[in-house]
Amino acid sequence: MIIQGHEIFSPLKLKTHSVVVGSGAGGGVAAYHMASAGLDTVVLEEGGYFQAKDFNQREEDMMPALYRSAGRQMTTDGLIYVWQGSTFGGSTVINTADATPIEAEVLHHWQQKFGLNELTEDNLAASYERVYKTLNVHRLEEKILNRNNKVLLETANRLGYKAGVFNSNRKGCIGSGYCFQGCAYDAKQGTNLTYLPMASDLGARIYTDVRVDRIEPISGNRYRIHASVVERGTRRFRHPVEIDCERIIMAAGTVHTPAILKRSGLDKGLPQLGKNISLQPQIGLSATFPDSEKMTSWRGAPQSIYMSEFDDNHAEHGLGGFRMEGVGGMAGVFAQFSNKIGLDHKRMMEQFPSTHYSALLVPDQPSGSLDWEWAADGSVKPKIHYALTAEWKQRFKRGFKTAAGFLFEAGAKEINCNSPVFGSITSPDQLSRVDDFPLEPGLVALTSAHVQGSCRIGVNADQGVVDQNLKLHNLDNIYVVDGSVMPTTASTHTMIPIMVMADRAMHKLAQGA
Amino acid sequence: MGNNSTLPSATRRLFLQRSLLALGAVAAAPAISAAAFADTSTGDAPALKLLNAEDYRILSVVTDTLIPRDGAFPLGALDVDLAARIDTYLEPEDTELLQGLRGALMFLEHQAPGLIGVDSPFSAMPQEQRESLLLTLRDAGGDATAVFAALRGISMFYFYTDEQAWPQFNYDGPLVKRGKPVYPQVRD
């Protein structure tokens, strides 16, 4: 059963066994496992309930509807946008349906550095099998690969570089091209179409437009959740909600899960809470090709091919290096690329169909932290503190030059990026300008789509917030199953890693292990 | 730059979040028809949601400078009444953002011309000089660049997401033709 906030007209009091806070990758999986175990389960999602018929494929409408803070959530210095979904299905609704596993080197890194010996490929294998089956993970079909992405693969093949086509959780995709705005055709198999309906069919009650404010331990090893029904859009408070339960599974995302724990005073004895943030920052690049070479970046699977020659993944540091991936379907965002204005900018935009767009992803080491302020109505104002390291900046510049050189090799005439001050690069002999690239707030807009790490797994409370079964170190019956548990960046796309980790822990819990 | 201490803090935040408006805010009203405004340039303001007439007047000139008519394609910001479109996407709850936008417009109108030794307000300058001033701000650093980046980001986003602009840059747009999602109206 799905109950939307506007269907609630008075204060609400409930009793249940398990409450899942959040309905994205981790929350959806958790809800399904709890419900399948026959446990009375309630899911609370702050965002609204939207369906395919609501998705109009327009950035200016869908980002306010589906993204946390309308897509405006940023690091405190304003350098990096931190995109997260905030809707029924969470980020699984707004991602590009790329299904990548936790890299083997990352698991080895976690084992070596953090002693996480239970998180092995063998121990996760059954979870991959379950998740992949539920999400229909398969290699993307050739028919929906567009020229914008294929140019990466063809150029890589010509140069002898590693590249490939993503696996994806789609079903019947027609390649309309607007994954970032939610799938208008129900092809993307997010939790909104898979785990949540499955949980609902098993009896779970899923409330949307309900924000969890705090958790109160009550007698008998039980908890009371204090929440608020909020108005869709403005998220203004409407009615209070109280839910008494035995078990809480936090899946509100890396930014908001620790906020709820902190406000509840449950952070005592958890020194790592809110620390160790990874963002995997990326920058958008555009490359204008001759008019005859149509990229049509807005049709087809937007992020379907990667060039991974410069991945540098090792057990010593996890993910490293840098990589390129095609992107598309965001004309408004892409129009902000370059430093041009006036007629020069119009000339550039006239070449939109023959312009290639890609993202340069540069993995980072966990170095950020969170703190929070709360408004009088209980809503949280997160602060994401994050500073680029000197090593990352060097790697970024090397990656930028390599990516630009790669695009010239592919036939590009001009390369721009999401900086309002950095001028176009029009030939390979200008690549040295990247050495002076302005990596400063306001001079470039970096983006993170994979914030992780605020409640990382650790073998004890000094090392992490949760154990290897994702239970809080300091309390019984509270679990965390979202991206916050990742000790370092798990993969270039984090939906599958979150789901697999959640599946392993929740399957065990549901089986009574 | 001598301008670094002259901007209100909200304007600096607007800079740091220069795509705020571009990426955000739920529209509550349809964009006002461009036709009525197209030929009047900075004449009478249409019904506005949050901007006042002066904000609107200056923002119209800014958008006209950033996205003028003609060149690679005929349509310009004034033809779609871009300032009014931006206004529809502002939200009353976002007071900081609105203050930031106002601060940026006031800085550009009244203080920025002094950076190139011009006494008249930005909106009274000829197009070529306005563009030159914006490029000066772009390259100046500090708050001057903040204002440039903020106003450019907003303008480009809302112009190129306007379906009137799509044919101009050979973009055929979304496959589905739908309005904005309807949020349930609740009366407690």
XYZ file of C-alpha atoms in Angstrom:
701
model
C 0.000 0.000 0.000
C 1.277 3.443 -0.904
C -0.090 6.326 1.132
C 0.771 9.802 -0.126
C 1.085 12.738 2.213
C -1.926 14.547 0.837
C -4.039 11.557 1.839
C -3.217 12.197 5.497
C -5.412 14.812 7.148
C -4.564 14.547 10.834
C -1.747 13.525 13.192
C -0.756 9.926 12.727
C 0.250 7.284 15.280
C 1.331 3.817 14.216
C 2.883 0.675 15.631
C 4.895 -1.699 13.524
C 7.836 -4.052 13.654
C 10.240 -2.476 11.176
C 10.518 1.046 9.834
C 12.612 1.761 6.767
C 13.626 5.408 6.453
C 14.041 6.187 2.768
C 12.969 4.356 -0.382
C 16.000 4.480 -2.678
C 18.498 1.769 -3.526
C 19.054 0.616 0.051
C 15.609 1.367 1.426
C 13.801 -0.460 -1.330
C 15.852 -3.608 -0.837
C 15.429 -3.447 2.942
C 11.676 -2.964 2.703
C 11.339 -5.981 0.472
C 13.357 -8.257 2.744
C 11.519 -7.179 5.880
C 8.132 -7.629 4.250
C 9.120 -10.946 2.714
C 10.043 -12.184 6.181
C 6.469 -11.528 7.218
C 7.349 -8.545 9.382
C 4.957 -5.639 9.631
C 6.903 -2.987 7.735
C 6.499 0.739 7.230
C 8.548 2.762 4.743
C 8.841 6.532 5.190
C 9.920 8.619 2.194
C 10.291 12.381 2.436
C 9.951 12.931 -1.276
C 6.786 12.745 -3.309
C 5.211 9.879 -5.185
C 5.634 10.303 -8.921
C 4.977 7.909 -11.736
C 5.976 7.680 -15.378
C 2.990 9.791 -16.382
C 4.365 12.654 -14.280
C 7.814 12.723 -15.908
C 7.870 15.358 -18.639
C 11.577 15.010 -19.547
C 12.272 18.680 -18.765
C 15.079 19.694 -16.466
C 13.417 22.808 -15.136
C 10.427 20.813 -13.897
C 11.825 17.442 -12.918
C 14.844 18.532 -10.924
C 12.690 20.429 -8.421
C 10.320 17.474 -8.258
C 12.797 14.616 -7.958
C 16.135 15.931 -6.671
C 17.178 16.788 -3.135
C 16.954 20.575 -2.777
C 15.859 20.791 -6.401
C 19.370 19.793 -7.495
C 20.884 22.731 -5.608
C 22.564 20.838 -2.776
C 26.211 21.857 -2.720
C 29.368 21.630 -0.684
C 29.661 24.535 1.734
C 32.261 26.290 -0.407
C 29.977 26.140 -3.427
C 32.446 24.167 -5.532
C 30.575 20.886 -5.993
C 26.920 20.141 -6.632
C 25.876 17.043 -4.709
C 23.020 15.423 -6.568
C 20.735 13.014 -4.747
C 17.263 11.799 -5.527
C 14.497 12.725 -3.118
C 11.376 10.985 -4.309
C 9.627 7.614 -4.163
C 12.502 5.407 -5.352
C 15.222 7.887 -4.421
C 18.230 8.175 -6.696
C 17.249 5.012 -8.564
C 14.636 7.187 -10.293
C 17.055 9.831 -11.555
C 20.205 7.881 -12.329
C 21.229 6.657 -15.757
C 20.585 2.991 -14.956
C 24.222 1.973 -15.082
C 24.833 -1.235 -13.180
C 28.410 -1.553 -12.004
C 29.586 -3.886 -9.231
C 31.874 -3.021 -6.357
C 35.291 -3.236 -7.945
C 37.342 -6.216 -6.785
C 40.239 -3.926 -5.910
C 37.907 -1.903 -3.706
C 36.885 -4.987 -1.739
C 40.548 -5.915 -1.378
C 41.257 -2.367 -0.208
C 38.509 -2.590 2.387
C 39.891 -5.913 3.558
C 43.470 -4.664 3.765
C 42.903 -1.216 5.214
C 39.762 -1.697 7.288
C 39.816 -5.399 8.064
C 36.413 -6.007 6.468
C 37.007 -9.672 5.861
C 33.363 -10.595 5.523
C 32.895 -8.417 2.443
C 34.370 -10.733 -0.137
C 33.293 -11.396 -3.682
C 32.207 -14.884 -2.638
C 30.118 -13.600 0.243
C 28.419 -11.071 -1.987
C 27.799 -13.395 -4.928
C 24.317 -14.479 -3.889
C 23.290 -10.871 -3.390
C 24.497 -9.917 -6.860
C 22.464 -12.746 -8.284
C 19.295 -11.662 -6.478
C 19.715 -7.979 -7.248
C 20.611 -8.466 -10.898
C 17.622 -10.713 -11.410
C 15.218 -8.301 -9.750
C 16.548 -5.343 -11.714
C 16.912 -7.144 -15.052
C 20.597 -6.215 -15.272
C 22.034 -6.936 -18.697
C 24.360 -5.419 -21.263
C 22.804 -2.400 -22.932
C 21.205 -3.177 -26.250
C 23.000 -1.915 -29.342
C 19.883 -0.165 -30.635
C 19.882 2.422 -27.857
C 23.572 3.323 -28.011
C 23.903 6.783 -29.494
C 26.658 8.412 -31.484
C 27.527 10.606 -28.498
C 28.638 7.512 -26.597
C 29.856 5.403 -29.478
C 32.471 7.973 -30.367
C 34.178 7.092 -27.075
C 34.220 3.387 -27.862
C 35.341 3.793 -31.468
C 38.133 6.178 -30.577
C 39.267 3.972 -27.710
C 39.317 0.941 -29.982
C 41.360 2.847 -32.533
C 43.862 3.916 -29.890
C 43.976 0.531 -28.209
C 42.406 1.913 -25.020
C 40.108 0.031 -22.692
C 36.444 0.917 -23.084
C 33.123 -0.800 -22.875
C 29.357 -0.754 -22.841
C 27.638 -0.562 -19.467
C 25.401 -3.158 -17.990
C 22.053 -1.620 -17.204
C 18.838 -2.158 -15.254
C 16.412 -1.321 -18.035
C 13.500 -3.239 -19.504
C 12.046 -2.329 -22.873
C 13.966 0.937 -23.169
C 13.197 2.925 -26.315
C 16.134 5.287 -25.823
C 14.187 8.487 -25.325
C 17.254 9.904 -23.609
C 16.050 11.619 -20.438
C 17.056 9.259 -17.638
C 18.126 12.180 -15.438
C 14.509 13.370 -15.399
C 12.949 10.037 -14.457
C 11.864 7.451 -16.995
C 8.636 8.410 -18.723
C 8.289 4.877 -20.083
C 8.863 2.762 -16.953
C 11.892 1.206 -18.611
C 14.405 2.045 -15.893
C 14.022 -0.585 -13.205
C 14.516 1.503 -10.107
C 13.156 0.562 -6.710
C 10.001 2.493 -7.616
C 9.157 -0.272 -10.094
C 10.767 -3.271 -8.430
C 11.495 -3.615 -4.731
C 8.924 -1.123 -3.462
C 5.939 -2.604 -5.313
C 7.171 -6.058 -4.281
C 7.281 -4.932 -0.658
C 3.883 -3.334 -0.990
C 2.435 -6.554 -2.392
C 3.788 -8.323 0.671
C 1.981 -5.926 2.953
C 4.459 -3.109 3.548
C 2.906 0.321 3.997
C 4.846 2.980 2.134
C 4.279 6.590 3.118
C 5.534 9.362 0.883
C 5.855 13.038 1.815
C 6.826 12.007 5.350
C 10.096 13.327 6.757
C 11.726 11.560 9.695
C 12.908 14.109 12.248
C 14.293 12.062 15.127
C 14.371 8.707 16.840
C 13.595 8.250 20.516
C 14.644 5.101 22.358
C 11.751 3.948 24.515
C 11.344 1.125 26.972
C 11.824 -2.492 26.075
C 14.525 -1.992 23.486
C 12.028 -0.273 21.240
C 12.075 3.022 19.401
C 9.664 5.813 18.648
C 10.084 7.650 15.381
C 9.027 11.270 15.290
C 8.243 12.388 11.770
C 6.324 15.027 9.847
C 3.895 14.873 6.989
C 5.092 17.590 4.628
C 3.508 19.420 1.746
C 4.789 18.241 -1.608
C 6.979 20.811 -3.303
C 7.473 23.274 -0.456
C 7.942 20.495 2.118
C 6.230 22.632 4.712
C 5.164 20.849 7.888
C 1.571 19.627 7.927
C 1.021 16.957 10.588
C 3.083 15.109 13.180
C 3.674 11.361 12.925
C 4.716 8.965 15.689
C 5.607 5.367 15.016
C 6.595 2.846 17.671
C 8.718 0.023 16.350
C 11.270 -2.615 17.199
C 13.653 -2.115 14.313
C 14.794 0.856 12.263
C 16.607 0.611 8.967
C 18.115 3.893 7.902
C 18.303 4.545 4.169
C 17.927 8.308 3.968
C 21.197 8.740 2.106
C 24.725 9.733 3.019
C 23.778 13.294 3.932
C 20.549 12.743 5.846
C 20.964 9.381 7.602
C 23.681 10.689 9.945
C 21.699 13.898 10.410
C 18.762 11.977 11.850
C 21.033 9.922 14.094
C 22.811 13.047 15.297
C 19.622 14.971 16.034
C 18.342 11.952 17.932
C 21.405 11.952 20.147
C 22.281 8.474 18.924
C 25.773 9.477 17.848
C 27.282 8.914 21.283
C 30.145 6.463 20.983
C 30.251 6.843 17.214
C 33.188 9.169 16.528
C 33.160 8.427 12.802
C 29.574 9.577 12.245
C 29.413 12.296 9.610
C 33.045 11.840 8.581
C 34.929 10.141 5.742
C 32.857 11.610 2.918
C 33.751 10.688 -0.656
C 32.212 12.617 -3.534
C 33.895 11.224 -6.657
C 33.738 14.687 -8.233
C 33.278 14.952 -11.960
C 33.277 17.689 -14.575
C 31.195 17.948 -17.708
C 33.038 18.304 -20.998
C 31.683 19.265 -24.388
C 33.382 18.703 -27.710
C 32.144 20.284 -30.907
C 32.548 18.121 -33.964
C 32.156 19.018 -37.653
C 28.539 19.669 -38.652
C 28.403 16.432 -40.603
C 29.038 14.389 -37.463
C 25.736 14.360 -35.584
C 26.059 13.302 -31.953
C 22.401 13.826 -30.988
C 23.380 13.523 -27.355
C 19.797 13.811 -26.124
C 18.560 10.562 -27.698
C 19.518 7.040 -26.765
C 20.911 5.824 -23.456
C 22.681 8.919 -22.132
C 25.463 7.258 -20.164
C 26.095 3.990 -21.921
C 29.811 3.762 -22.728
C 32.933 4.309 -20.666
C 36.575 4.774 -21.548
C 38.495 3.191 -18.687
C 42.064 3.092 -19.943
C 43.187 5.370 -17.131
C 41.423 3.651 -14.256
C 44.003 3.020 -11.567
C 42.307 0.655 -9.145
C 44.470 -1.046 -6.548
C 44.080 -2.742 -3.213
C 46.324 -0.045 -1.743
C 43.917 2.816 -2.456
C 40.707 1.472 -4.003
C 39.522 3.451 -7.014
C 42.026 5.793 -8.626
C 42.975 7.378 -11.903
C 40.176 8.871 -13.985
C 37.740 7.840 -16.694
C 35.344 9.255 -19.266
C 31.665 8.403 -19.672
C 29.166 9.812 -22.153
C 26.265 11.920 -20.841
C 23.242 13.581 -22.399
C 19.686 14.795 -22.096
C 20.276 18.081 -20.287
C 20.225 20.938 -22.773
C 19.784 23.555 -20.064
C 22.748 22.417 -18.016
C 24.901 21.968 -21.104
C 24.082 25.477 -22.317
C 26.060 26.754 -19.344
C 29.271 25.154 -20.598
C 32.031 27.442 -21.970
C 32.785 31.027 -21.050
C 31.038 32.511 -24.072
C 28.197 35.001 -24.199
C 26.295 36.871 -26.887
C 26.620 35.877 -30.506
C 29.622 33.649 -29.761
C 27.515 31.557 -27.423
C 24.698 31.336 -29.958
C 27.165 30.109 -32.576
C 28.273 27.419 -30.165
C 24.715 26.350 -29.345
C 23.780 26.219 -33.016
C 26.144 23.246 -33.153
C 24.315 21.430 -30.350
C 23.454 18.387 -32.514
C 27.096 17.879 -33.446
C 28.393 18.447 -29.942
C 29.526 15.546 -27.810
C 29.040 15.618 -24.033
C 30.866 13.473 -21.535
C 31.803 13.422 -17.885
C 35.324 13.127 -16.580
C 35.101 11.160 -13.337
C 37.974 11.459 -10.902
C 37.647 9.206 -7.832
C 38.688 10.651 -4.508
C 39.742 9.420 -1.106
C 37.322 10.001 1.784
C 38.152 13.401 3.197
C 34.923 15.332 3.682
C 32.674 15.715 6.693
C 29.143 16.731 7.527
C 27.455 18.838 10.108
C 23.945 20.089 10.320
C 21.602 22.784 11.506
C 17.924 22.260 12.115
C 15.142 24.700 11.449
C 12.320 25.227 13.921
C 10.055 22.906 11.939
C 12.534 20.043 12.245
C 13.909 20.206 8.729
C 17.649 19.821 8.465
C 20.151 22.085 6.770
C 23.124 19.904 5.987
C 26.602 21.309 5.555
C 28.929 19.279 3.387
C 32.520 20.252 4.119
C 34.886 19.110 1.454
C 38.245 20.262 0.156
C 39.966 18.993 -2.946
C 43.374 17.565 -2.170
C 46.515 18.565 -4.046
C 46.864 15.011 -5.321
C 43.289 15.040 -6.649
C 43.818 18.375 -8.376
C 46.883 17.064 -10.149
C 45.054 13.923 -11.209
C 42.100 16.017 -12.384
C 44.309 18.170 -14.579
C 46.040 15.137 -16.008
C 42.632 13.632 -16.657
C 41.318 16.812 -18.280
C 44.275 17.013 -20.622
C 44.035 13.339 -21.456
C 40.287 13.547 -22.087
C 40.643 16.646 -24.231
C 43.444 15.061 -26.221
C 41.286 11.971 -26.655
C 38.402 14.073 -27.969
C 40.656 15.872 -30.442
C 41.844 12.469 -31.579
C 38.174 11.577 -32.065
C 37.779 14.549 -34.392
C 36.623 17.374 -32.125
C 37.228 20.964 -33.215
C 36.675 22.692 -29.882
C 36.398 21.623 -26.269
C 34.598 23.378 -23.432
C 33.603 22.532 -19.911
C 31.303 23.610 -17.117
C 33.315 26.680 -16.206
C 32.102 30.214 -16.936
C 35.656 31.552 -17.087
C 37.798 28.891 -18.747
C 38.032 29.546 -22.457
C 37.621 27.025 -25.260
C 40.459 24.737 -26.222
C 40.646 24.629 -29.993
C 43.726 22.534 -30.652
C 45.898 19.984 -28.850
C 48.757 22.452 -28.542
C 46.619 24.460 -26.104
C 46.282 21.636 -23.585
C 48.984 23.106 -21.362
C 46.424 25.769 -20.391
C 44.779 23.101 -18.265
C 47.730 23.399 -15.874
C 46.171 26.695 -14.796
C 42.608 25.400 -14.665
C 40.640 27.361 -12.045
C 39.595 24.724 -9.519
C 37.972 27.284 -7.277
C 34.414 27.887 -6.133
C 32.414 29.741 -8.731
C 35.012 29.389 -11.442
C 33.958 25.847 -12.220
C 30.912 23.739 -11.357
C 31.911 20.217 -10.402
C 29.238 17.622 -9.724
C 28.992 14.640 -7.436
C 26.363 12.013 -8.108
C 27.804 9.494 -5.645
C 28.213 10.956 -2.174
C 29.260 8.182 0.192
C 30.797 7.462 3.532
C 29.273 9.301 6.504
C 28.371 6.087 8.369
C 31.113 3.844 7.110
C 31.498 0.194 7.969
C 34.185 -0.548 10.529
C 35.194 -3.469 12.660
C 34.509 -1.424 15.781
C 33.072 1.929 16.793
C 36.459 3.607 16.632
C 36.731 2.609 12.985
C 33.186 2.926 11.749
C 29.549 3.586 12.502
C 28.125 0.206 11.485
C 29.475 -3.334 11.550
C 29.802 -5.617 8.550
C 26.141 -6.551 8.891
C 25.319 -2.838 8.732
C 24.071 -2.620 12.321
C 24.969 0.423 14.381
C 27.871 -0.335 16.675
C 26.284 1.381 19.638
C 22.645 0.262 19.465
C 20.683 -2.864 18.771
C 18.140 -3.019 16.016
C 19.177 0.070 14.091
C 20.734 -0.588 10.701
C 22.072 1.627 7.920
C 21.790 0.413 4.318
C 22.499 3.415 2.079
C 25.618 4.856 0.448
C 26.799 6.223 3.760
C 28.193 2.824 4.768
C 30.835 2.734 2.017
C 34.334 3.089 3.512
C 35.590 4.474 0.191
C 34.021 4.982 -3.229
C 32.652 1.569 -4.144
C 32.354 1.940 -7.891
C 31.864 4.529 -10.606
C 28.099 4.091 -10.140
C 26.811 3.267 -6.686
C 23.281 1.936 -7.076
C 24.296 -1.718 -7.406
C 26.930 -1.564 -4.634
C 24.355 -0.097 -2.252
C 21.746 -2.667 -3.208
C 24.138 -5.582 -2.913
C 25.403 -4.505 0.487
C 21.842 -3.933 1.635
C 20.697 -7.259 0.241
C 23.417 -9.186 2.005
C 22.675 -7.604 5.374
C 18.890 -7.575 5.105
C 18.674 -11.089 3.716
C 20.660 -12.333 6.692
C 18.507 -10.334 9.050
C 15.305 -11.579 7.492
C 16.558 -15.163 7.739
C 17.273 -14.611 11.409
C 20.996 -15.093 10.979
C 39.212 44.424 -7.336
C 37.745 47.194 -5.336
C 34.305 45.668 -5.617
C 34.996 42.741 -3.385
C 33.541 44.313 -0.296
C 30.495 45.802 -1.930
C 28.318 42.779 -2.514
C 25.744 41.568 -0.009
C 26.508 38.111 1.318
C 23.405 36.706 -0.324
C 24.779 37.730 -3.680
C 27.990 35.901 -2.976
C 25.968 32.827 -2.143
C 24.098 33.228 -5.393
C 27.416 33.134 -7.134
C 28.448 30.023 -5.324
C 25.160 28.493 -6.305
C 24.894 30.180 -9.616
C 22.801 27.441 -11.114
C 20.413 27.554 -8.208
C 17.744 29.206 -10.165
C 18.687 27.330 -13.231
C 18.282 23.968 -11.621
C 15.656 24.709 -9.121
C 12.349 26.026 -8.064
C 8.991 24.712 -9.046
C 7.054 26.907 -11.375
C 3.625 27.874 -10.186
C 2.550 29.803 -13.232
C 3.030 29.390 -16.963
C 5.604 31.518 -18.717
C 4.120 34.760 -19.847
C 3.641 35.004 -23.565
C 6.649 36.495 -25.234
C 4.669 38.006 -28.055
C 3.312 40.887 -26.067
C 6.706 41.784 -24.782
C 8.932 41.028 -27.696
C 8.874 44.409 -29.291
C 8.816 46.536 -26.212
C 12.274 45.643 -24.925
C 12.310 47.082 -21.433
C 8.865 48.592 -21.492
C 6.048 47.824 -19.090
C 6.602 44.770 -16.965
C 4.147 41.868 -17.241
C 2.477 40.455 -14.171
C 5.330 39.175 -12.063
C 5.429 36.553 -9.367
C 8.338 37.764 -7.265
C 10.548 40.161 -9.176
C 9.644 43.804 -8.962
C 9.444 46.028 -12.010
C 12.980 47.327 -11.583
C 14.434 43.822 -11.157
C 12.561 42.772 -14.235
C 13.682 45.742 -16.292
C 17.362 45.233 -15.514
C 17.186 41.450 -15.872
C 15.609 41.896 -19.286
C 18.551 43.999 -20.398
C 20.999 41.486 -18.944
C 19.386 38.590 -20.764
C 19.287 40.592 -23.982
C 23.019 41.169 -23.642
C 23.782 37.526 -22.974
C 21.421 36.161 -25.635
C 20.815 38.911 -28.197
C 18.638 38.580 -31.245
C 20.065 37.379 -34.560
C 23.484 35.971 -35.193
C 23.455 32.183 -35.540
C 19.677 32.174 -35.109
C 17.091 34.934 -34.903
C 15.519 34.282 -31.505
C 16.861 36.190 -28.534
C 16.049 36.457 -24.844
C 13.591 39.290 -25.333
C 11.593 37.249 -27.798
C 10.742 34.696 -25.118
C 10.502 37.272 -22.322
C 13.239 35.417 -20.510
C 13.183 37.634 -17.421
C 9.509 36.791 -16.919
C 10.228 33.093 -17.429
C 12.926 33.222 -14.761
C 10.480 34.972 -12.453
C 8.023 32.098 -12.739
C 10.645 29.692 -11.447
C 11.478 31.681 -8.333
C 9.956 30.455 -5.096
C 8.777 32.762 -2.327
C 10.370 30.561 0.330
C 13.791 31.138 -1.178
C 14.285 34.619 0.175
C 18.066 34.353 0.222
C 18.116 33.525 -3.425
C 15.867 36.389 -4.340
C 18.002 38.758 -2.312
C 21.055 37.393 -4.052
C 19.567 37.943 -7.463
C 18.561 41.481 -6.557
C 22.026 42.179 -5.215
C 23.599 40.937 -8.421
C 21.295 43.073 -10.556
C 21.888 46.185 -8.462
C 25.634 45.676 -8.555
C 25.607 45.263 -12.303
C 23.314 48.203 -12.877
C 24.925 50.735 -10.607
C 28.436 49.746 -9.617
C 29.892 47.603 -12.351
C 29.920 50.355 -15.018
C 32.417 52.195 -12.867
C 34.869 49.359 -13.382
C 35.267 50.456 -16.992
C 34.971 54.165 -16.261
C 31.358 54.568 -17.369
C 28.975 56.769 -15.381
C 25.670 55.611 -16.806
C 23.826 52.559 -15.512
C 24.311 49.216 -17.201
C 20.851 49.237 -18.720
C 21.498 52.566 -20.421
C 24.677 51.411 -22.116
C 24.697 50.334 -25.756
C 24.690 46.588 -26.434
C 28.327 46.380 -27.442
C 29.448 48.179 -24.309
C 27.213 46.022 -22.111
C 28.722 42.870 -23.551
C 32.181 44.282 -23.077
C 31.405 45.024 -19.439
C 30.111 41.507 -18.825
C 33.312 40.080 -20.293
C 35.283 42.401 -18.037
C 33.395 41.041 -15.052
C 34.048 37.489 -16.229
C 37.767 38.041 -16.272
C 37.999 40.238 -13.189
C 37.717 37.546 -10.520
C 36.103 37.851 -7.116
C 32.571 39.130 -6.783
C 32.562 40.616 -10.256
C 32.957 37.151 -11.702
C 30.348 35.988 -9.211
C 27.760 38.281 -10.688
C 28.689 37.333 -14.238
C 28.507 33.615 -13.532
C 25.224 33.820 -11.644
C 23.367 35.835 -14.229
C 24.834 33.920 -17.143
C 23.934 30.544 -15.629
C 20.336 31.492 -14.947
C 19.849 33.040 -18.353
C 21.355 30.251 -20.399
C 19.472 27.539 -18.517
C 16.039 29.070 -18.832
C 16.495 30.221 -22.413
C 17.659 26.882 -23.728
C 15.010 24.922 -21.812
C 12.299 27.083 -23.376
C 10.660 25.123 -26.155
C 10.487 28.249 -28.308
C 14.273 28.135 -28.477
C 14.609 24.467 -29.364
C 14.158 24.682 -33.134
C 16.668 27.514 -33.199
C 19.507 25.247 -32.129
C 18.239 22.152 -33.915
C 17.049 20.407 -30.780
C 13.789 18.513 -31.123
C 13.293 18.156 -27.384
C 11.544 15.559 -25.258
C 9.516 12.799 -26.834
C 6.665 13.263 -24.398
C 4.671 16.455 -24.552
C 3.439 17.060 -21.047
C 3.016 19.892 -18.647
C 4.615 20.161 -15.258
C 3.780 17.470 -12.718
C 0.769 18.477 -10.684
C 1.362 18.606 -6.958
C -1.621 17.636 -4.840
C -3.392 20.571 -3.291
C -4.026 20.008 0.391
C -6.462 21.887 2.577
C -5.931 21.036 6.221
